[in-house]
Coordinates of C-alpha atoms in Angstrom, one line a residue:
Chain A
M1 CA -38.9 -82.2 -25.2
L2 CA -40.0 -82.6 -29.0
V3 CA -41.6 -79.3 -28.9
E4 CA -38.2 -77.7 -28.2
L5 CA -36.6 -79.9 -31.2
S6 CA -39.6 -78.4 -33.1
E7 CA -38.4 -74.7 -32.0
E8 CA -35.0 -75.6 -32.4
L9 CA -35.5 -76.3 -36.0
R10 CA -37.2 -72.9 -36.7
E11 CA -34.2 -71.2 -35.4
L12 CA -32.4 -72.7 -38.2
I13 CA -34.8 -72.7 -41.1
G14 CA -36.9 -69.8 -40.1
T15 CA -40.6 -69.4 -39.5
R16 CA -41.4 -68.5 -42.6
V17 CA -40.8 -69.8 -45.9
E18 CA -38.8 -67.6 -48.2
R19 CA -39.7 -66.2 -51.5
V20 CA -36.9 -66.2 -53.9
S21 CA -37.1 -63.6 -56.6
P22 CA -35.9 -64.3 -60.1
E23 CA -32.8 -62.9 -60.1
D24 CA -31.6 -65.2 -56.8
Y25 CA -33.2 -68.4 -58.7
P26 CA -30.7 -71.0 -58.3
M27 CA -31.4 -72.0 -62.2
G28 CA -28.3 -73.8 -63.6
D29 CA -26.7 -73.6 -60.0
A30 CA -27.5 -77.2 -58.5
A31 CA -24.8 -76.5 -55.6
G32 CA -26.4 -73.4 -54.6
F33 CA -29.7 -75.2 -54.6
L34 CA -28.8 -78.0 -52.5
R35 CA -26.7 -76.0 -49.9
K36 CA -29.4 -73.4 -49.4
Y37 CA -32.4 -75.6 -49.6
V38 CA -32.1 -79.1 -49.9
V39 CA -29.1 -79.6 -47.3
P40 CA -30.9 -77.8 -44.6
S41 CA -34.3 -79.4 -45.6
R42 CA -35.7 -76.0 -46.2
P43 CA -39.0 -75.0 -48.5
A44 CA -38.7 -72.0 -50.8
V45 CA -40.6 -70.4 -53.2
F46 CA -39.4 -69.6 -56.6
R47 CA -41.0 -66.5 -58.3
G48 CA -40.9 -66.3 -61.8
A49 CA -40.0 -70.3 -62.1
V50 CA -42.0 -71.0 -65.0
E51 CA -40.9 -68.1 -67.2
R52 CA -37.3 -68.9 -66.1
E53 CA -37.7 -72.6 -66.9
R54 CA -39.2 -71.3 -70.6
W55 CA -42.1 -73.4 -70.3
R56 CA -44.8 -72.4 -73.1
T57 CA -47.9 -73.1 -70.5
S58 CA -49.6 -69.8 -70.9
P59 CA -52.3 -71.3 -73.3
W60 CA -53.1 -73.9 -70.8
A61 CA -55.6 -71.2 -68.8
N62 CA -57.4 -71.7 -72.0
A63 CA -59.6 -74.7 -71.7
E64 CA -60.4 -74.9 -75.7
Y65 CA -56.6 -75.0 -76.0
L66 CA -56.3 -78.1 -73.6
E67 CA -59.2 -79.7 -75.2
E68 CA -57.9 -79.6 -78.8
R69 CA -54.4 -81.0 -77.8
V70 CA -55.5 -83.4 -75.1
G71 CA -59.1 -83.6 -74.9
D72 CA -59.1 -87.6 -76.3
C73 CA -56.6 -88.4 -73.6
E74 CA -58.1 -91.1 -71.2
V75 CA -57.3 -89.6 -67.6
T76 CA -57.7 -91.1 -63.9
V77 CA -60.0 -88.5 -62.0
A78 CA -60.8 -88.7 -58.2
F79 CA -64.4 -88.2 -57.4
T80 CA -65.9 -87.1 -53.9
P81 CA -69.1 -85.6 -52.8
D82 CA -67.3 -82.9 -50.9
G83 CA -64.0 -82.7 -52.0
Y84 CA -62.3 -84.6 -49.1
A85 CA -60.1 -87.5 -50.6
D86 CA -57.8 -89.6 -48.4
A87 CA -59.2 -87.9 -45.5
L88 CA -60.4 -88.8 -42.0
V89 CA -64.2 -88.3 -42.3
H90 CA -67.0 -89.1 -40.4
D91 CA -69.6 -91.7 -42.4
K92 CA -72.9 -91.4 -42.1
G93 CA -74.1 -94.9 -43.0
S94 CA -71.7 -96.9 -40.4
G95 CA -71.8 -93.9 -37.9
R96 CA -68.0 -93.9 -37.6
E97 CA -64.8 -92.4 -38.5
V98 CA -63.3 -93.6 -41.6
F99 CA -60.3 -93.1 -43.9
A100 CA -62.4 -92.2 -47.2
Q101 CA -60.6 -92.5 -50.6
P102 CA -62.2 -91.2 -54.0
F103 CA -64.2 -92.8 -56.3
E104 CA -62.0 -93.3 -59.1
R105 CA -62.8 -93.0 -62.5
T106 CA -61.6 -93.1 -65.8
M107 CA -62.7 -90.6 -68.4
K108 CA -61.6 -88.6 -71.8
F109 CA -59.9 -85.4 -70.2
A110 CA -62.5 -83.3 -72.1
E111 CA -65.4 -84.9 -70.2
F112 CA -63.2 -84.1 -66.9
L113 CA -62.8 -80.5 -68.1
A114 CA -66.9 -80.4 -68.4
A115 CA -67.6 -82.1 -65.1
L116 CA -65.4 -79.6 -63.2
K117 CA -67.1 -76.8 -64.9
G118 CA -70.5 -78.3 -64.6
R119 CA -70.6 -77.8 -61.1
E120 CA -74.2 -78.4 -60.3
D121 CA -74.8 -81.4 -62.0
G122 CA -74.5 -83.3 -58.8
G123 CA -72.0 -85.8 -59.9
G124 CA -69.7 -84.7 -57.1
V125 CA -66.2 -83.0 -56.9
P126 CA -63.9 -84.0 -59.7
Y127 CA -60.1 -83.3 -58.9
L128 CA -57.3 -84.6 -61.5
S129 CA -55.3 -85.8 -58.5
A130 CA -53.7 -89.3 -59.5
Q131 CA -50.1 -89.6 -58.5
N132 CA -48.9 -92.4 -61.1
S133 CA -46.5 -89.9 -63.0
S134 CA -50.0 -88.6 -64.5
L135 CA -48.6 -86.0 -66.6
S136 CA -46.2 -88.4 -68.1
S137 CA -48.5 -91.4 -68.3
E138 CA -52.1 -90.0 -69.2
L139 CA -51.0 -86.4 -70.5
P140 CA -47.7 -86.9 -72.3
A141 CA -48.3 -84.3 -75.3
L142 CA -48.5 -81.7 -72.5
L143 CA -44.8 -82.3 -71.3
E144 CA -43.8 -80.7 -74.9
D145 CA -45.3 -77.6 -72.9
C146 CA -43.5 -77.7 -69.6
G147 CA -40.7 -80.3 -69.5
V148 CA -40.0 -83.8 -69.0
D149 CA -37.6 -82.5 -66.0
V150 CA -36.0 -79.5 -64.1
P151 CA -32.6 -79.8 -65.2
F152 CA -31.2 -77.8 -62.4
A153 CA -32.8 -80.3 -60.1
T154 CA -32.4 -83.2 -62.0
E155 CA -28.7 -81.9 -61.8
A156 CA -29.0 -81.2 -58.0
F157 CA -30.5 -85.0 -57.3
G158 CA -28.6 -86.7 -59.3
S159 CA -31.1 -88.3 -61.8
P160 CA -34.4 -87.4 -63.3
P161 CA -37.7 -87.3 -61.5
E162 CA -39.6 -90.8 -60.7
A163 CA -42.9 -89.1 -61.3
V164 CA -44.4 -86.3 -62.9
N165 CA -47.9 -85.5 -61.6
I166 CA -50.6 -82.9 -62.9
W167 CA -53.2 -81.7 -60.5
I168 CA -56.2 -79.8 -61.8
G169 CA -59.3 -78.8 -59.6
D170 CA -60.8 -75.8 -57.8
E171 CA -61.5 -74.4 -54.6
R172 CA -63.7 -77.8 -53.3
S173 CA -60.8 -80.1 -53.2
V174 CA -58.4 -79.9 -50.1
T175 CA -55.7 -82.4 -49.6
T176 CA -55.0 -83.3 -45.8
M177 CA -51.9 -83.5 -44.3
H178 CA -49.5 -85.8 -45.1
R179 CA -45.9 -86.5 -46.2
D180 CA -44.3 -88.0 -49.1
H181 CA -40.9 -89.8 -49.3
Y182 CA -39.7 -87.6 -52.5
E183 CA -38.2 -84.4 -53.1
N184 CA -41.0 -82.2 -54.6
L185 CA -40.8 -79.2 -56.8
Y186 CA -44.6 -78.0 -57.2
F187 CA -45.1 -75.5 -60.0
V188 CA -48.3 -73.6 -60.4
V189 CA -49.6 -73.1 -63.9
T190 CA -52.9 -71.4 -63.5
G191 CA -54.7 -70.6 -60.3
I192 CA -53.2 -70.7 -56.7
K193 CA -52.3 -73.0 -53.9
T194 CA -51.8 -72.8 -50.4
F195 CA -49.9 -74.9 -48.3
M196 CA -49.6 -75.2 -44.5
L197 CA -46.6 -76.7 -43.9
L198 CA -44.7 -78.3 -40.9
P199 CA -41.0 -79.8 -40.6
P200 CA -40.7 -83.7 -40.5
T201 CA -40.0 -83.8 -36.9
D202 CA -43.7 -82.0 -36.0
S203 CA -45.6 -85.2 -36.8
F204 CA -46.0 -85.7 -33.0
R205 CA -48.5 -82.8 -32.8
L206 CA -50.9 -83.8 -35.4
G207 CA -53.2 -86.2 -33.1
M208 CA -52.7 -89.1 -36.1
R209 CA -55.1 -91.8 -35.4
S210 CA -56.2 -95.1 -36.7
A211 CA -59.7 -95.3 -39.1
P212 CA -60.8 -98.1 -41.4
A213 CA -60.1 -97.6 -44.8
A214 CA -63.1 -96.8 -47.2
R215 CA -63.8 -95.6 -50.7
Y216 CA -66.4 -93.7 -52.2
D217 CA -68.7 -96.0 -54.7
R218 CA -70.0 -94.6 -57.8
G219 CA -73.0 -93.0 -56.0
L220 CA -70.7 -91.4 -53.7
K221 CA -72.0 -93.4 -50.7
L222 CA -68.7 -94.6 -48.5
D223 CA -67.8 -98.6 -48.5
V224 CA -65.6 -99.9 -45.8
E225 CA -63.0 -102.2 -47.1
D226 CA -63.6 -105.7 -46.4
P227 CA -61.4 -107.3 -44.9
L228 CA -60.9 -104.2 -42.9
R229 CA -57.8 -102.3 -43.2
L230 CA -56.8 -99.7 -40.5
V231 CA -55.1 -96.7 -41.6
R232 CA -53.3 -94.1 -39.5
W233 CA -53.9 -90.7 -40.6
C234 CA -53.8 -87.0 -39.6
P235 CA -57.2 -85.3 -39.0
I236 CA -55.8 -81.7 -40.1
Y237 CA -57.4 -79.9 -43.0
P238 CA -55.4 -76.9 -44.9
N239 CA -58.7 -74.8 -43.1
S240 CA -58.2 -76.6 -39.7
P241 CA -58.2 -73.9 -36.6
P242 CA -54.8 -73.6 -35.0
S243 CA -55.9 -75.5 -31.7
A244 CA -56.3 -78.5 -34.3
Y245 CA -52.4 -78.5 -33.8
G246 CA -50.7 -79.7 -30.7
P247 CA -48.4 -77.5 -28.9
G248 CA -45.5 -75.8 -30.8
P249 CA -44.9 -73.2 -33.5
P250 CA -47.5 -72.6 -35.7
P251 CA -47.8 -74.2 -39.2
M252 CA -45.7 -71.9 -42.1
Q253 CA -48.3 -70.9 -44.5
V254 CA -47.3 -70.2 -48.1
T255 CA -49.5 -69.2 -50.9
V256 CA -47.8 -70.4 -54.4
R257 CA -49.4 -68.2 -57.5
A258 CA -49.3 -69.0 -61.0
G259 CA -45.9 -69.4 -62.5
E260 CA -44.1 -69.9 -59.1
A261 CA -42.7 -72.8 -57.9
L262 CA -42.4 -74.4 -54.4
Y263 CA -39.8 -76.7 -53.4
L264 CA -41.0 -79.0 -50.6
P265 CA -38.3 -81.1 -49.1
A266 CA -38.8 -84.8 -48.5
M267 CA -41.1 -85.5 -45.6
W268 CA -42.3 -82.2 -44.8
L269 CA -45.8 -82.4 -43.7
H270 CA -48.4 -80.7 -46.2
A271 CA -51.8 -79.7 -46.4
V272 CA -53.1 -78.0 -49.5
S273 CA -55.8 -75.9 -50.8
Q274 CA -56.2 -74.2 -54.0
A275 CA -58.2 -71.3 -55.9
S276 CA -59.4 -70.7 -59.2
D277 CA -58.1 -67.6 -61.0
E278 CA -60.1 -64.2 -61.3
D279 CA -61.3 -65.0 -64.6
G280 CA -62.5 -68.5 -63.1
H281 CA -59.8 -71.1 -64.7
P282 CA -59.2 -74.2 -62.7
C283 CA -56.1 -74.2 -60.7
I284 CA -53.5 -76.3 -62.6
A285 CA -50.4 -77.2 -61.1
I286 CA -47.6 -79.8 -62.3
N287 CA -45.2 -81.6 -59.4
Y288 CA -41.6 -83.3 -59.9
W289 CA -41.2 -86.0 -57.7
Y290 CA -37.3 -86.9 -57.4
G291 CA -36.2 -89.5 -55.5
M292 CA -32.9 -89.5 -53.4
D293 CA -30.5 -92.3 -52.6
M294 CA -31.4 -91.3 -49.0
C295 CA -33.2 -89.0 -47.1
H296 CA -30.8 -87.6 -44.8
T297 CA -33.4 -86.4 -41.9
Y298 CA -35.0 -89.7 -42.0
P299 CA -33.5 -91.5 -39.3
Y300 CA -33.8 -88.5 -37.1
V301 CA -37.7 -88.4 -38.0
S302 CA -38.4 -91.7 -37.4
F303 CA -36.7 -91.8 -33.9
C304 CA -38.7 -88.7 -33.1
E305 CA -42.0 -91.0 -34.1
K306 CA -40.9 -94.0 -32.2
L307 CA -40.1 -91.7 -29.2
T308 CA -44.0 -90.1 -29.4
R309 CA -45.5 -93.6 -29.2
V310 CA -43.7 -94.6 -26.5
V311 CA -44.0 -91.6 -24.4
Chain B
M1 CA -33.7 -96.2 -28.2
L2 CA -30.9 -93.9 -29.0
V3 CA -29.1 -97.1 -30.1
E4 CA -31.8 -97.9 -32.6
L5 CA -31.0 -94.2 -33.9
S6 CA -27.3 -95.2 -34.0
E7 CA -28.2 -98.6 -35.9
E8 CA -30.5 -96.9 -38.5
L9 CA -27.9 -94.2 -39.5
R10 CA -25.8 -97.1 -40.5
E11 CA -28.5 -98.3 -42.5
L12 CA -28.2 -95.1 -44.6
I13 CA -24.5 -94.2 -44.4
G14 CA -23.0 -97.6 -44.2
T15 CA -20.8 -99.2 -41.7
R16 CA -17.6 -98.3 -43.4
V17 CA -16.1 -95.0 -44.9
E18 CA -16.1 -95.3 -48.4
R19 CA -12.6 -94.9 -50.5
V20 CA -13.2 -92.9 -53.7
S21 CA -10.9 -93.6 -56.5
P22 CA -9.2 -91.1 -58.5
E23 CA -11.8 -91.2 -61.4
D24 CA -14.7 -90.9 -59.2
Y25 CA -13.4 -87.8 -57.4
P26 CA -16.0 -85.1 -57.3
M27 CA -13.5 -82.4 -58.3
G28 CA -15.4 -79.6 -60.1
D29 CA -18.3 -81.4 -59.3
A30 CA -19.7 -79.8 -56.3
A31 CA -23.0 -80.8 -56.8
G32 CA -22.2 -84.1 -56.8
F33 CA -20.0 -83.8 -53.6
L34 CA -23.0 -82.1 -51.5
R35 CA -25.6 -84.6 -52.8
K36 CA -23.1 -87.8 -52.0
Y37 CA -21.4 -86.8 -48.8
V38 CA -22.4 -83.6 -47.4
V39 CA -26.3 -83.9 -47.6
P40 CA -26.3 -87.4 -45.9
S41 CA -23.4 -86.2 -43.8
R42 CA -21.4 -89.2 -44.7
P43 CA -17.5 -89.2 -44.7
A44 CA -15.5 -90.3 -47.5
V45 CA -11.8 -90.7 -48.6
F46 CA -10.5 -89.2 -51.5
R47 CA -7.9 -91.3 -52.8
G48 CA -5.0 -89.4 -55.0
A49 CA -6.7 -85.7 -53.8
V50 CA -3.3 -83.9 -53.8
E51 CA -2.2 -84.9 -57.2
R52 CA -5.9 -84.2 -58.2
E53 CA -5.8 -81.0 -56.7
R54 CA -2.3 -80.3 -58.3
W55 CA -0.3 -79.6 -55.3
R56 CA 3.4 -79.2 -55.2
T57 CA 3.7 -80.3 -51.8
S58 CA 6.1 -83.5 -52.7
P59 CA 9.0 -81.8 -51.1
W60 CA 7.7 -81.2 -47.9
A61 CA 9.1 -84.8 -47.0
N62 CA 12.5 -83.2 -47.0
A63 CA 13.1 -81.5 -43.8
E64 CA 16.0 -79.5 -45.5
Y65 CA 13.1 -78.0 -48.0
L66 CA 10.8 -76.7 -45.2
E67 CA 13.5 -75.6 -43.1
E68 CA 14.8 -73.6 -46.1
R69 CA 11.5 -72.4 -46.8
V70 CA 10.0 -71.2 -43.3
G71 CA 12.4 -72.4 -40.9
D72 CA 12.7 -68.7 -39.5
C73 CA 8.7 -68.7 -39.1
E74 CA 7.5 -68.2 -35.4
V75 CA 5.3 -71.1 -34.7
T76 CA 3.0 -72.4 -32.0
V77 CA 4.1 -75.6 -30.6
A78 CA 2.3 -77.8 -28.3
F79 CA 4.1 -79.9 -25.7
T80 CA 2.9 -82.8 -23.4
P81 CA 5.0 -85.6 -21.6
D82 CA 2.9 -88.1 -23.3
G83 CA 1.4 -86.9 -26.4
Y84 CA -2.2 -86.1 -24.9
A85 CA -3.1 -83.0 -25.3
D86 CA -6.7 -81.9 -24.5
A87 CA -7.5 -85.3 -22.7
L88 CA -8.9 -86.2 -19.5
V89 CA -5.6 -87.7 -17.6
H90 CA -4.7 -88.8 -14.0
D91 CA -2.9 -85.9 -12.4
K92 CA -0.6 -87.6 -10.1
G93 CA 0.0 -83.7 -8.2
S94 CA -3.2 -83.6 -7.5
G95 CA -4.6 -87.0 -7.3
R96 CA -7.2 -86.5 -9.4
E97 CA -8.3 -86.6 -13.2
V98 CA -8.0 -83.3 -14.8
F99 CA -9.0 -82.2 -18.4
A100 CA -4.8 -81.7 -19.6
Q101 CA -4.4 -78.7 -22.2
P102 CA -0.6 -78.9 -23.4
F103 CA 2.2 -76.2 -23.0
E104 CA 2.3 -73.9 -25.5
R105 CA 5.3 -72.5 -26.8
T106 CA 6.5 -70.0 -29.6
M107 CA 9.7 -71.1 -31.3
K108 CA 10.9 -71.1 -34.9
F109 CA 9.8 -73.8 -37.3
A110 CA 13.7 -75.2 -37.9
E111 CA 13.5 -75.5 -33.7
F112 CA 10.4 -77.5 -33.7
L113 CA 11.8 -79.4 -36.2
A114 CA 14.8 -80.3 -34.4
A115 CA 12.9 -81.1 -31.2
L116 CA 10.3 -83.1 -33.1
K117 CA 13.8 -85.3 -34.3
G118 CA 15.5 -85.0 -30.9
R119 CA 13.2 -87.6 -29.4
E120 CA 15.4 -88.4 -26.4
D121 CA 16.2 -84.9 -25.1
G122 CA 13.6 -85.0 -22.5
G123 CA 11.9 -82.1 -23.8
G124 CA 8.7 -83.8 -24.2
V125 CA 6.4 -84.5 -27.1
P126 CA 6.1 -81.6 -29.7
Y127 CA 2.9 -81.4 -32.1
L128 CA 2.5 -78.6 -34.2
S129 CA -1.3 -78.5 -33.5
A130 CA -2.5 -75.2 -32.9
Q131 CA -5.9 -74.5 -34.8
N132 CA -6.2 -70.6 -35.3
S133 CA -5.4 -71.2 -39.1
S134 CA -2.0 -71.9 -38.2
L135 CA -1.0 -72.7 -41.8
S136 CA -2.4 -69.3 -43.2
S137 CA -1.3 -67.4 -40.1
E138 CA 2.2 -68.8 -39.6
L139 CA 3.4 -70.6 -42.4
P140 CA 1.6 -68.7 -45.1
A141 CA 4.8 -69.4 -47.5
L142 CA 3.6 -72.8 -47.5
L143 CA -0.1 -72.2 -48.8
E144 CA 1.8 -71.8 -52.5
D145 CA 2.4 -75.1 -52.2
C146 CA -1.3 -76.5 -51.8
G147 CA -3.6 -73.7 -51.7
V148 CA -5.7 -71.4 -49.7
D149 CA -8.8 -73.5 -50.2
V150 CA -10.1 -76.3 -52.0
P151 CA -12.0 -75.5 -54.8
F152 CA -14.7 -77.6 -55.5
A153 CA -15.5 -77.5 -51.5
T154 CA -15.3 -73.7 -51.7
E155 CA -17.9 -73.9 -54.6
A156 CA -20.0 -76.7 -52.4
F157 CA -19.8 -74.8 -49.2
G158 CA -20.6 -71.3 -50.8
S159 CA -17.5 -69.4 -49.5
P160 CA -13.6 -70.0 -48.5
P161 CA -12.7 -71.8 -45.5
E162 CA -12.7 -70.5 -42.3
A163 CA -9.6 -71.9 -41.1
V164 CA -6.6 -73.9 -42.7
N165 CA -4.3 -75.5 -40.1
I166 CA -1.0 -77.6 -40.5
W167 CA -0.5 -80.3 -38.3
I168 CA 2.9 -82.1 -38.0
G169 CA 3.6 -84.8 -35.8
D170 CA 4.7 -88.5 -34.7
E171 CA 2.9 -91.6 -33.5
R172 CA 3.4 -90.1 -30.0
S173 CA 0.7 -87.6 -30.4
V174 CA -2.7 -88.5 -30.4
T175 CA -6.2 -86.5 -30.5
T176 CA -8.9 -87.4 -28.1
M177 CA -12.1 -88.1 -29.6
H178 CA -14.3 -84.7 -29.5
R179 CA -16.2 -83.0 -32.7
D180 CA -15.9 -79.9 -34.4
H181 CA -18.6 -77.4 -35.8
Y182 CA -16.9 -77.1 -39.2
E183 CA -17.1 -79.3 -42.2
N184 CA -13.8 -80.4 -42.6
L185 CA -11.3 -81.6 -45.3
Y186 CA -8.3 -83.1 -44.0
F187 CA -5.3 -84.0 -46.2
V188 CA -2.5 -86.3 -45.3
V189 CA 0.8 -85.0 -47.3
T190 CA 3.4 -87.2 -45.3
G191 CA 3.0 -90.1 -43.0
I192 CA -0.2 -91.7 -41.8
K193 CA -3.4 -90.8 -40.0
T194 CA -5.9 -93.2 -38.7
F195 CA -9.2 -91.7 -37.6
M196 CA -12.0 -93.1 -35.2
L197 CA -15.5 -92.0 -36.4
L198 CA -18.6 -92.0 -35.0
P199 CA -21.7 -89.9 -36.2
P200 CA -22.9 -87.0 -34.3
T201 CA -25.9 -88.9 -32.7
D202 CA -23.7 -91.3 -31.1
S203 CA -22.2 -88.7 -28.4
F204 CA -24.8 -90.4 -25.7
R205 CA -22.3 -93.6 -25.8
L206 CA -18.9 -92.3 -24.6
G207 CA -19.2 -91.7 -21.3
M208 CA -18.7 -87.7 -21.3
R209 CA -17.8 -86.1 -17.9
S210 CA -16.5 -83.1 -16.2
A211 CA -12.9 -82.6 -15.0
P212 CA -11.2 -79.5 -13.9
A213 CA -9.2 -77.8 -16.3
A214 CA -5.4 -78.0 -16.1
R215 CA -2.5 -77.0 -18.2
Y216 CA 1.2 -78.3 -18.6
D217 CA 3.5 -75.9 -17.4
R218 CA 7.3 -75.2 -18.7
G219 CA 8.3 -78.2 -16.7
L220 CA 5.2 -80.7 -18.0
K221 CA 4.0 -80.5 -14.7
L222 CA 0.2 -80.1 -14.7
D223 CA -1.3 -76.8 -13.1
V224 CA -5.0 -77.1 -12.3
E225 CA -6.7 -73.5 -13.5
D226 CA -7.6 -71.1 -10.5
P227 CA -10.4 -70.2 -10.5
L228 CA -11.8 -73.8 -11.1
R229 CA -13.4 -74.5 -14.5
L230 CA -15.1 -77.7 -15.3
V231 CA -14.9 -79.0 -19.0
R232 CA -17.1 -81.9 -20.1
W233 CA -14.8 -84.1 -22.2
C234 CA -14.9 -87.6 -23.5
P235 CA -12.5 -90.2 -22.0
I236 CA -12.1 -92.0 -25.6
Y237 CA -8.6 -92.3 -27.1
P238 CA -7.8 -93.6 -30.4
N239 CA -6.3 -96.8 -29.1
S240 CA -9.3 -97.2 -26.6
P241 CA -10.5 -100.8 -26.3
P242 CA -14.2 -101.6 -27.9
S243 CA -15.4 -101.5 -24.0
A244 CA -14.9 -98.1 -24.1
Y245 CA -17.7 -97.1 -26.1
G246 CA -21.2 -97.7 -24.9
P247 CA -23.6 -100.1 -26.6
G248 CA -24.1 -99.6 -30.3
P249 CA -22.3 -100.3 -33.5
P250 CA -18.3 -100.1 -33.7
P251 CA -16.7 -97.0 -34.9
M252 CA -15.6 -96.6 -38.3
Q253 CA -11.9 -96.9 -38.6
V254 CA -10.1 -95.1 -41.3
T255 CA -6.8 -94.8 -42.7
V256 CA -5.7 -91.8 -44.5
R257 CA -2.6 -92.0 -46.2
A258 CA 0.0 -89.6 -47.9
G259 CA -1.8 -87.9 -50.8
E260 CA -5.5 -88.6 -49.6
A261 CA -8.1 -86.3 -48.0
L262 CA -10.8 -87.2 -45.7
Y263 CA -14.0 -85.3 -45.8
L264 CA -15.3 -85.5 -42.4
P265 CA -18.9 -84.1 -41.9
A266 CA -19.7 -81.2 -39.2
M267 CA -19.9 -82.6 -36.0
W268 CA -19.0 -86.2 -36.5
L269 CA -16.9 -87.6 -33.4
H270 CA -13.4 -88.3 -34.2
A271 CA -10.1 -89.6 -32.5
V272 CA -7.1 -89.2 -34.4
S273 CA -3.7 -91.2 -34.4
Q274 CA -0.9 -91.0 -37.1
A275 CA 2.3 -92.2 -37.6
S276 CA 5.5 -91.3 -39.5
D277 CA 6.3 -92.7 -43.2
E278 CA 8.5 -95.7 -43.3
D279 CA 11.7 -93.4 -43.9
G280 CA 10.9 -91.8 -40.8
H281 CA 9.5 -88.4 -41.8
P282 CA 6.7 -86.9 -39.4
C283 CA 3.2 -86.9 -40.5
I284 CA 2.5 -83.5 -42.2
A285 CA -1.3 -83.1 -42.6
I286 CA -3.5 -80.0 -43.7
N287 CA -7.1 -79.5 -43.0
Y288 CA -9.7 -76.9 -44.5
W289 CA -12.4 -75.9 -41.9
Y290 CA -15.6 -74.7 -44.0
G291 CA -18.2 -73.0 -42.1
M292 CA -21.8 -73.6 -43.1
D293 CA -24.8 -71.3 -42.5
M294 CA -26.3 -74.1 -40.9
C295 CA -25.7 -77.5 -39.8
H296 CA -28.4 -79.3 -40.8
T297 CA -28.4 -82.3 -38.4
Y298 CA -27.5 -79.7 -35.4
P299 CA -31.0 -79.6 -33.9
Y300 CA -31.4 -83.2 -34.1
V301 CA -28.0 -83.8 -32.7
S302 CA -29.1 -81.2 -29.9
F303 CA -32.1 -83.0 -29.2
C304 CA -30.6 -86.4 -28.7
E305 CA -28.0 -84.8 -26.2
K306 CA -30.8 -83.5 -24.3
L307 CA -32.6 -86.8 -23.9
T308 CA -29.4 -88.2 -22.7
R309 CA -29.0 -86.1 -19.9
V310 CA -32.4 -86.5 -19.0
V311 CA -32.9 -90.3 -19.3

């Protein structure tokens, strides 16, 4: 039955993510953006978004530029042995599955860039991925190059973004399938991000299960939290095979390239991988999280989940 | 379980219909209208809407004005013995419940006004309630007094209305609980309309049942259609007692007075009653039906209904 709902939703929103060309980009057309994408809760990639928003982020591909601008800023960096943070992993120490959280270290931005480049030094995989509005709070000078908001989205959602995050990493780091209670505009500045997307209704297919929360220590060994805390999470990664998903339509795969922006509607499930660009620059992305007074699909999604647990 | 969904929706959209005062009216603010009302599928009454839209409909209260303007136009009028058209009624002739459709007569508009006034002539209850875009198709001259569209809504929904209907009747005529697959802006020009509203999820509570389709003949006797055609309909009227509804929050009752407009989101269930004004003028209303590329709650609503039939 939930599979039918899942299929019916695809009839409404399609089975592929629309790639909107610059001339159709709803810049300055908040009503069009709301009507076409927000109302039906339909993701889309806006090509040429960075250029249309007149960002001055092209020098970011140049590490020296970034170091000069913000090299001394303190940033929060997530370290894991393998790039899997906030993920269900098998802990060799305890012999069981745990929900692994990264070791978080505060360091100068220049040091982070060096750690990301110095792949062979055994210090684990660094990923600038804090979601504490990291761009505004840790690297505010860079906001001058992009913007404190996305004007057409601020008009559409009726208030400025609640958080602006910056993400810098390479192909070693992935994000496991999860969802956020925010409307999301996700801009790729350098490199490539690949998203595996499922609509909010589809959480029943993901084999969610609970595991004890654990965190990597400085030596990248896992410590299970004491007292024990169970986290319900999804065992699906961006590179999981189709068989990892329960019955239903396949996830939508969408690649977001440098200069493009993804609109990811609130509550959509997403797993993310990334790649450096051909010159070896890491992947840099910025996302704007907009709150909404109300997420209009929430009651339905919540209802479907209750059904899953009962059935 | 569906009751919980019904309750949760009330937490999102509230238990009463918002009455928006003129200074907060989203005229010219299509994005605000979409964000506040369309996205969450939340009805609202816009006070002073007729004035804000600069309609010149105030002379409509005067039957002579209407007769002079459009008295010779041919209109389609629905006649019933009791004001219950498109309703489940007990047919004395066959001794069973049928779905009663009105006797439809084409007549001059001036004759209709006379029939509506001449209550005691035994000709049944006339109601100008055809939904064939009746204002544009039968009384187009009156569009000069109101408008072919509602500009802010046309901008919000991205295209002009698919139908503009005019409704003229008195307190004898009611509309039974049903829903339309259109976004609806419903303006009251004279008199009062009272709506009983339920969100689209709540159809499980309405005791829907099937009955043979029948139609009143010229003598206002019911003829069951031959061949037999079953219609699934809801036995709830605007004045049905609370016990007529299945378990769940009470319907939202909202009164729309002369000069006001109701935004009724697509798929919302509604039953309608009306009253003449204090000077005895009939109730006149105009509604704009806007299509949407996609009704965003449709898959969920459809899913809930499948559940109802299975459980």
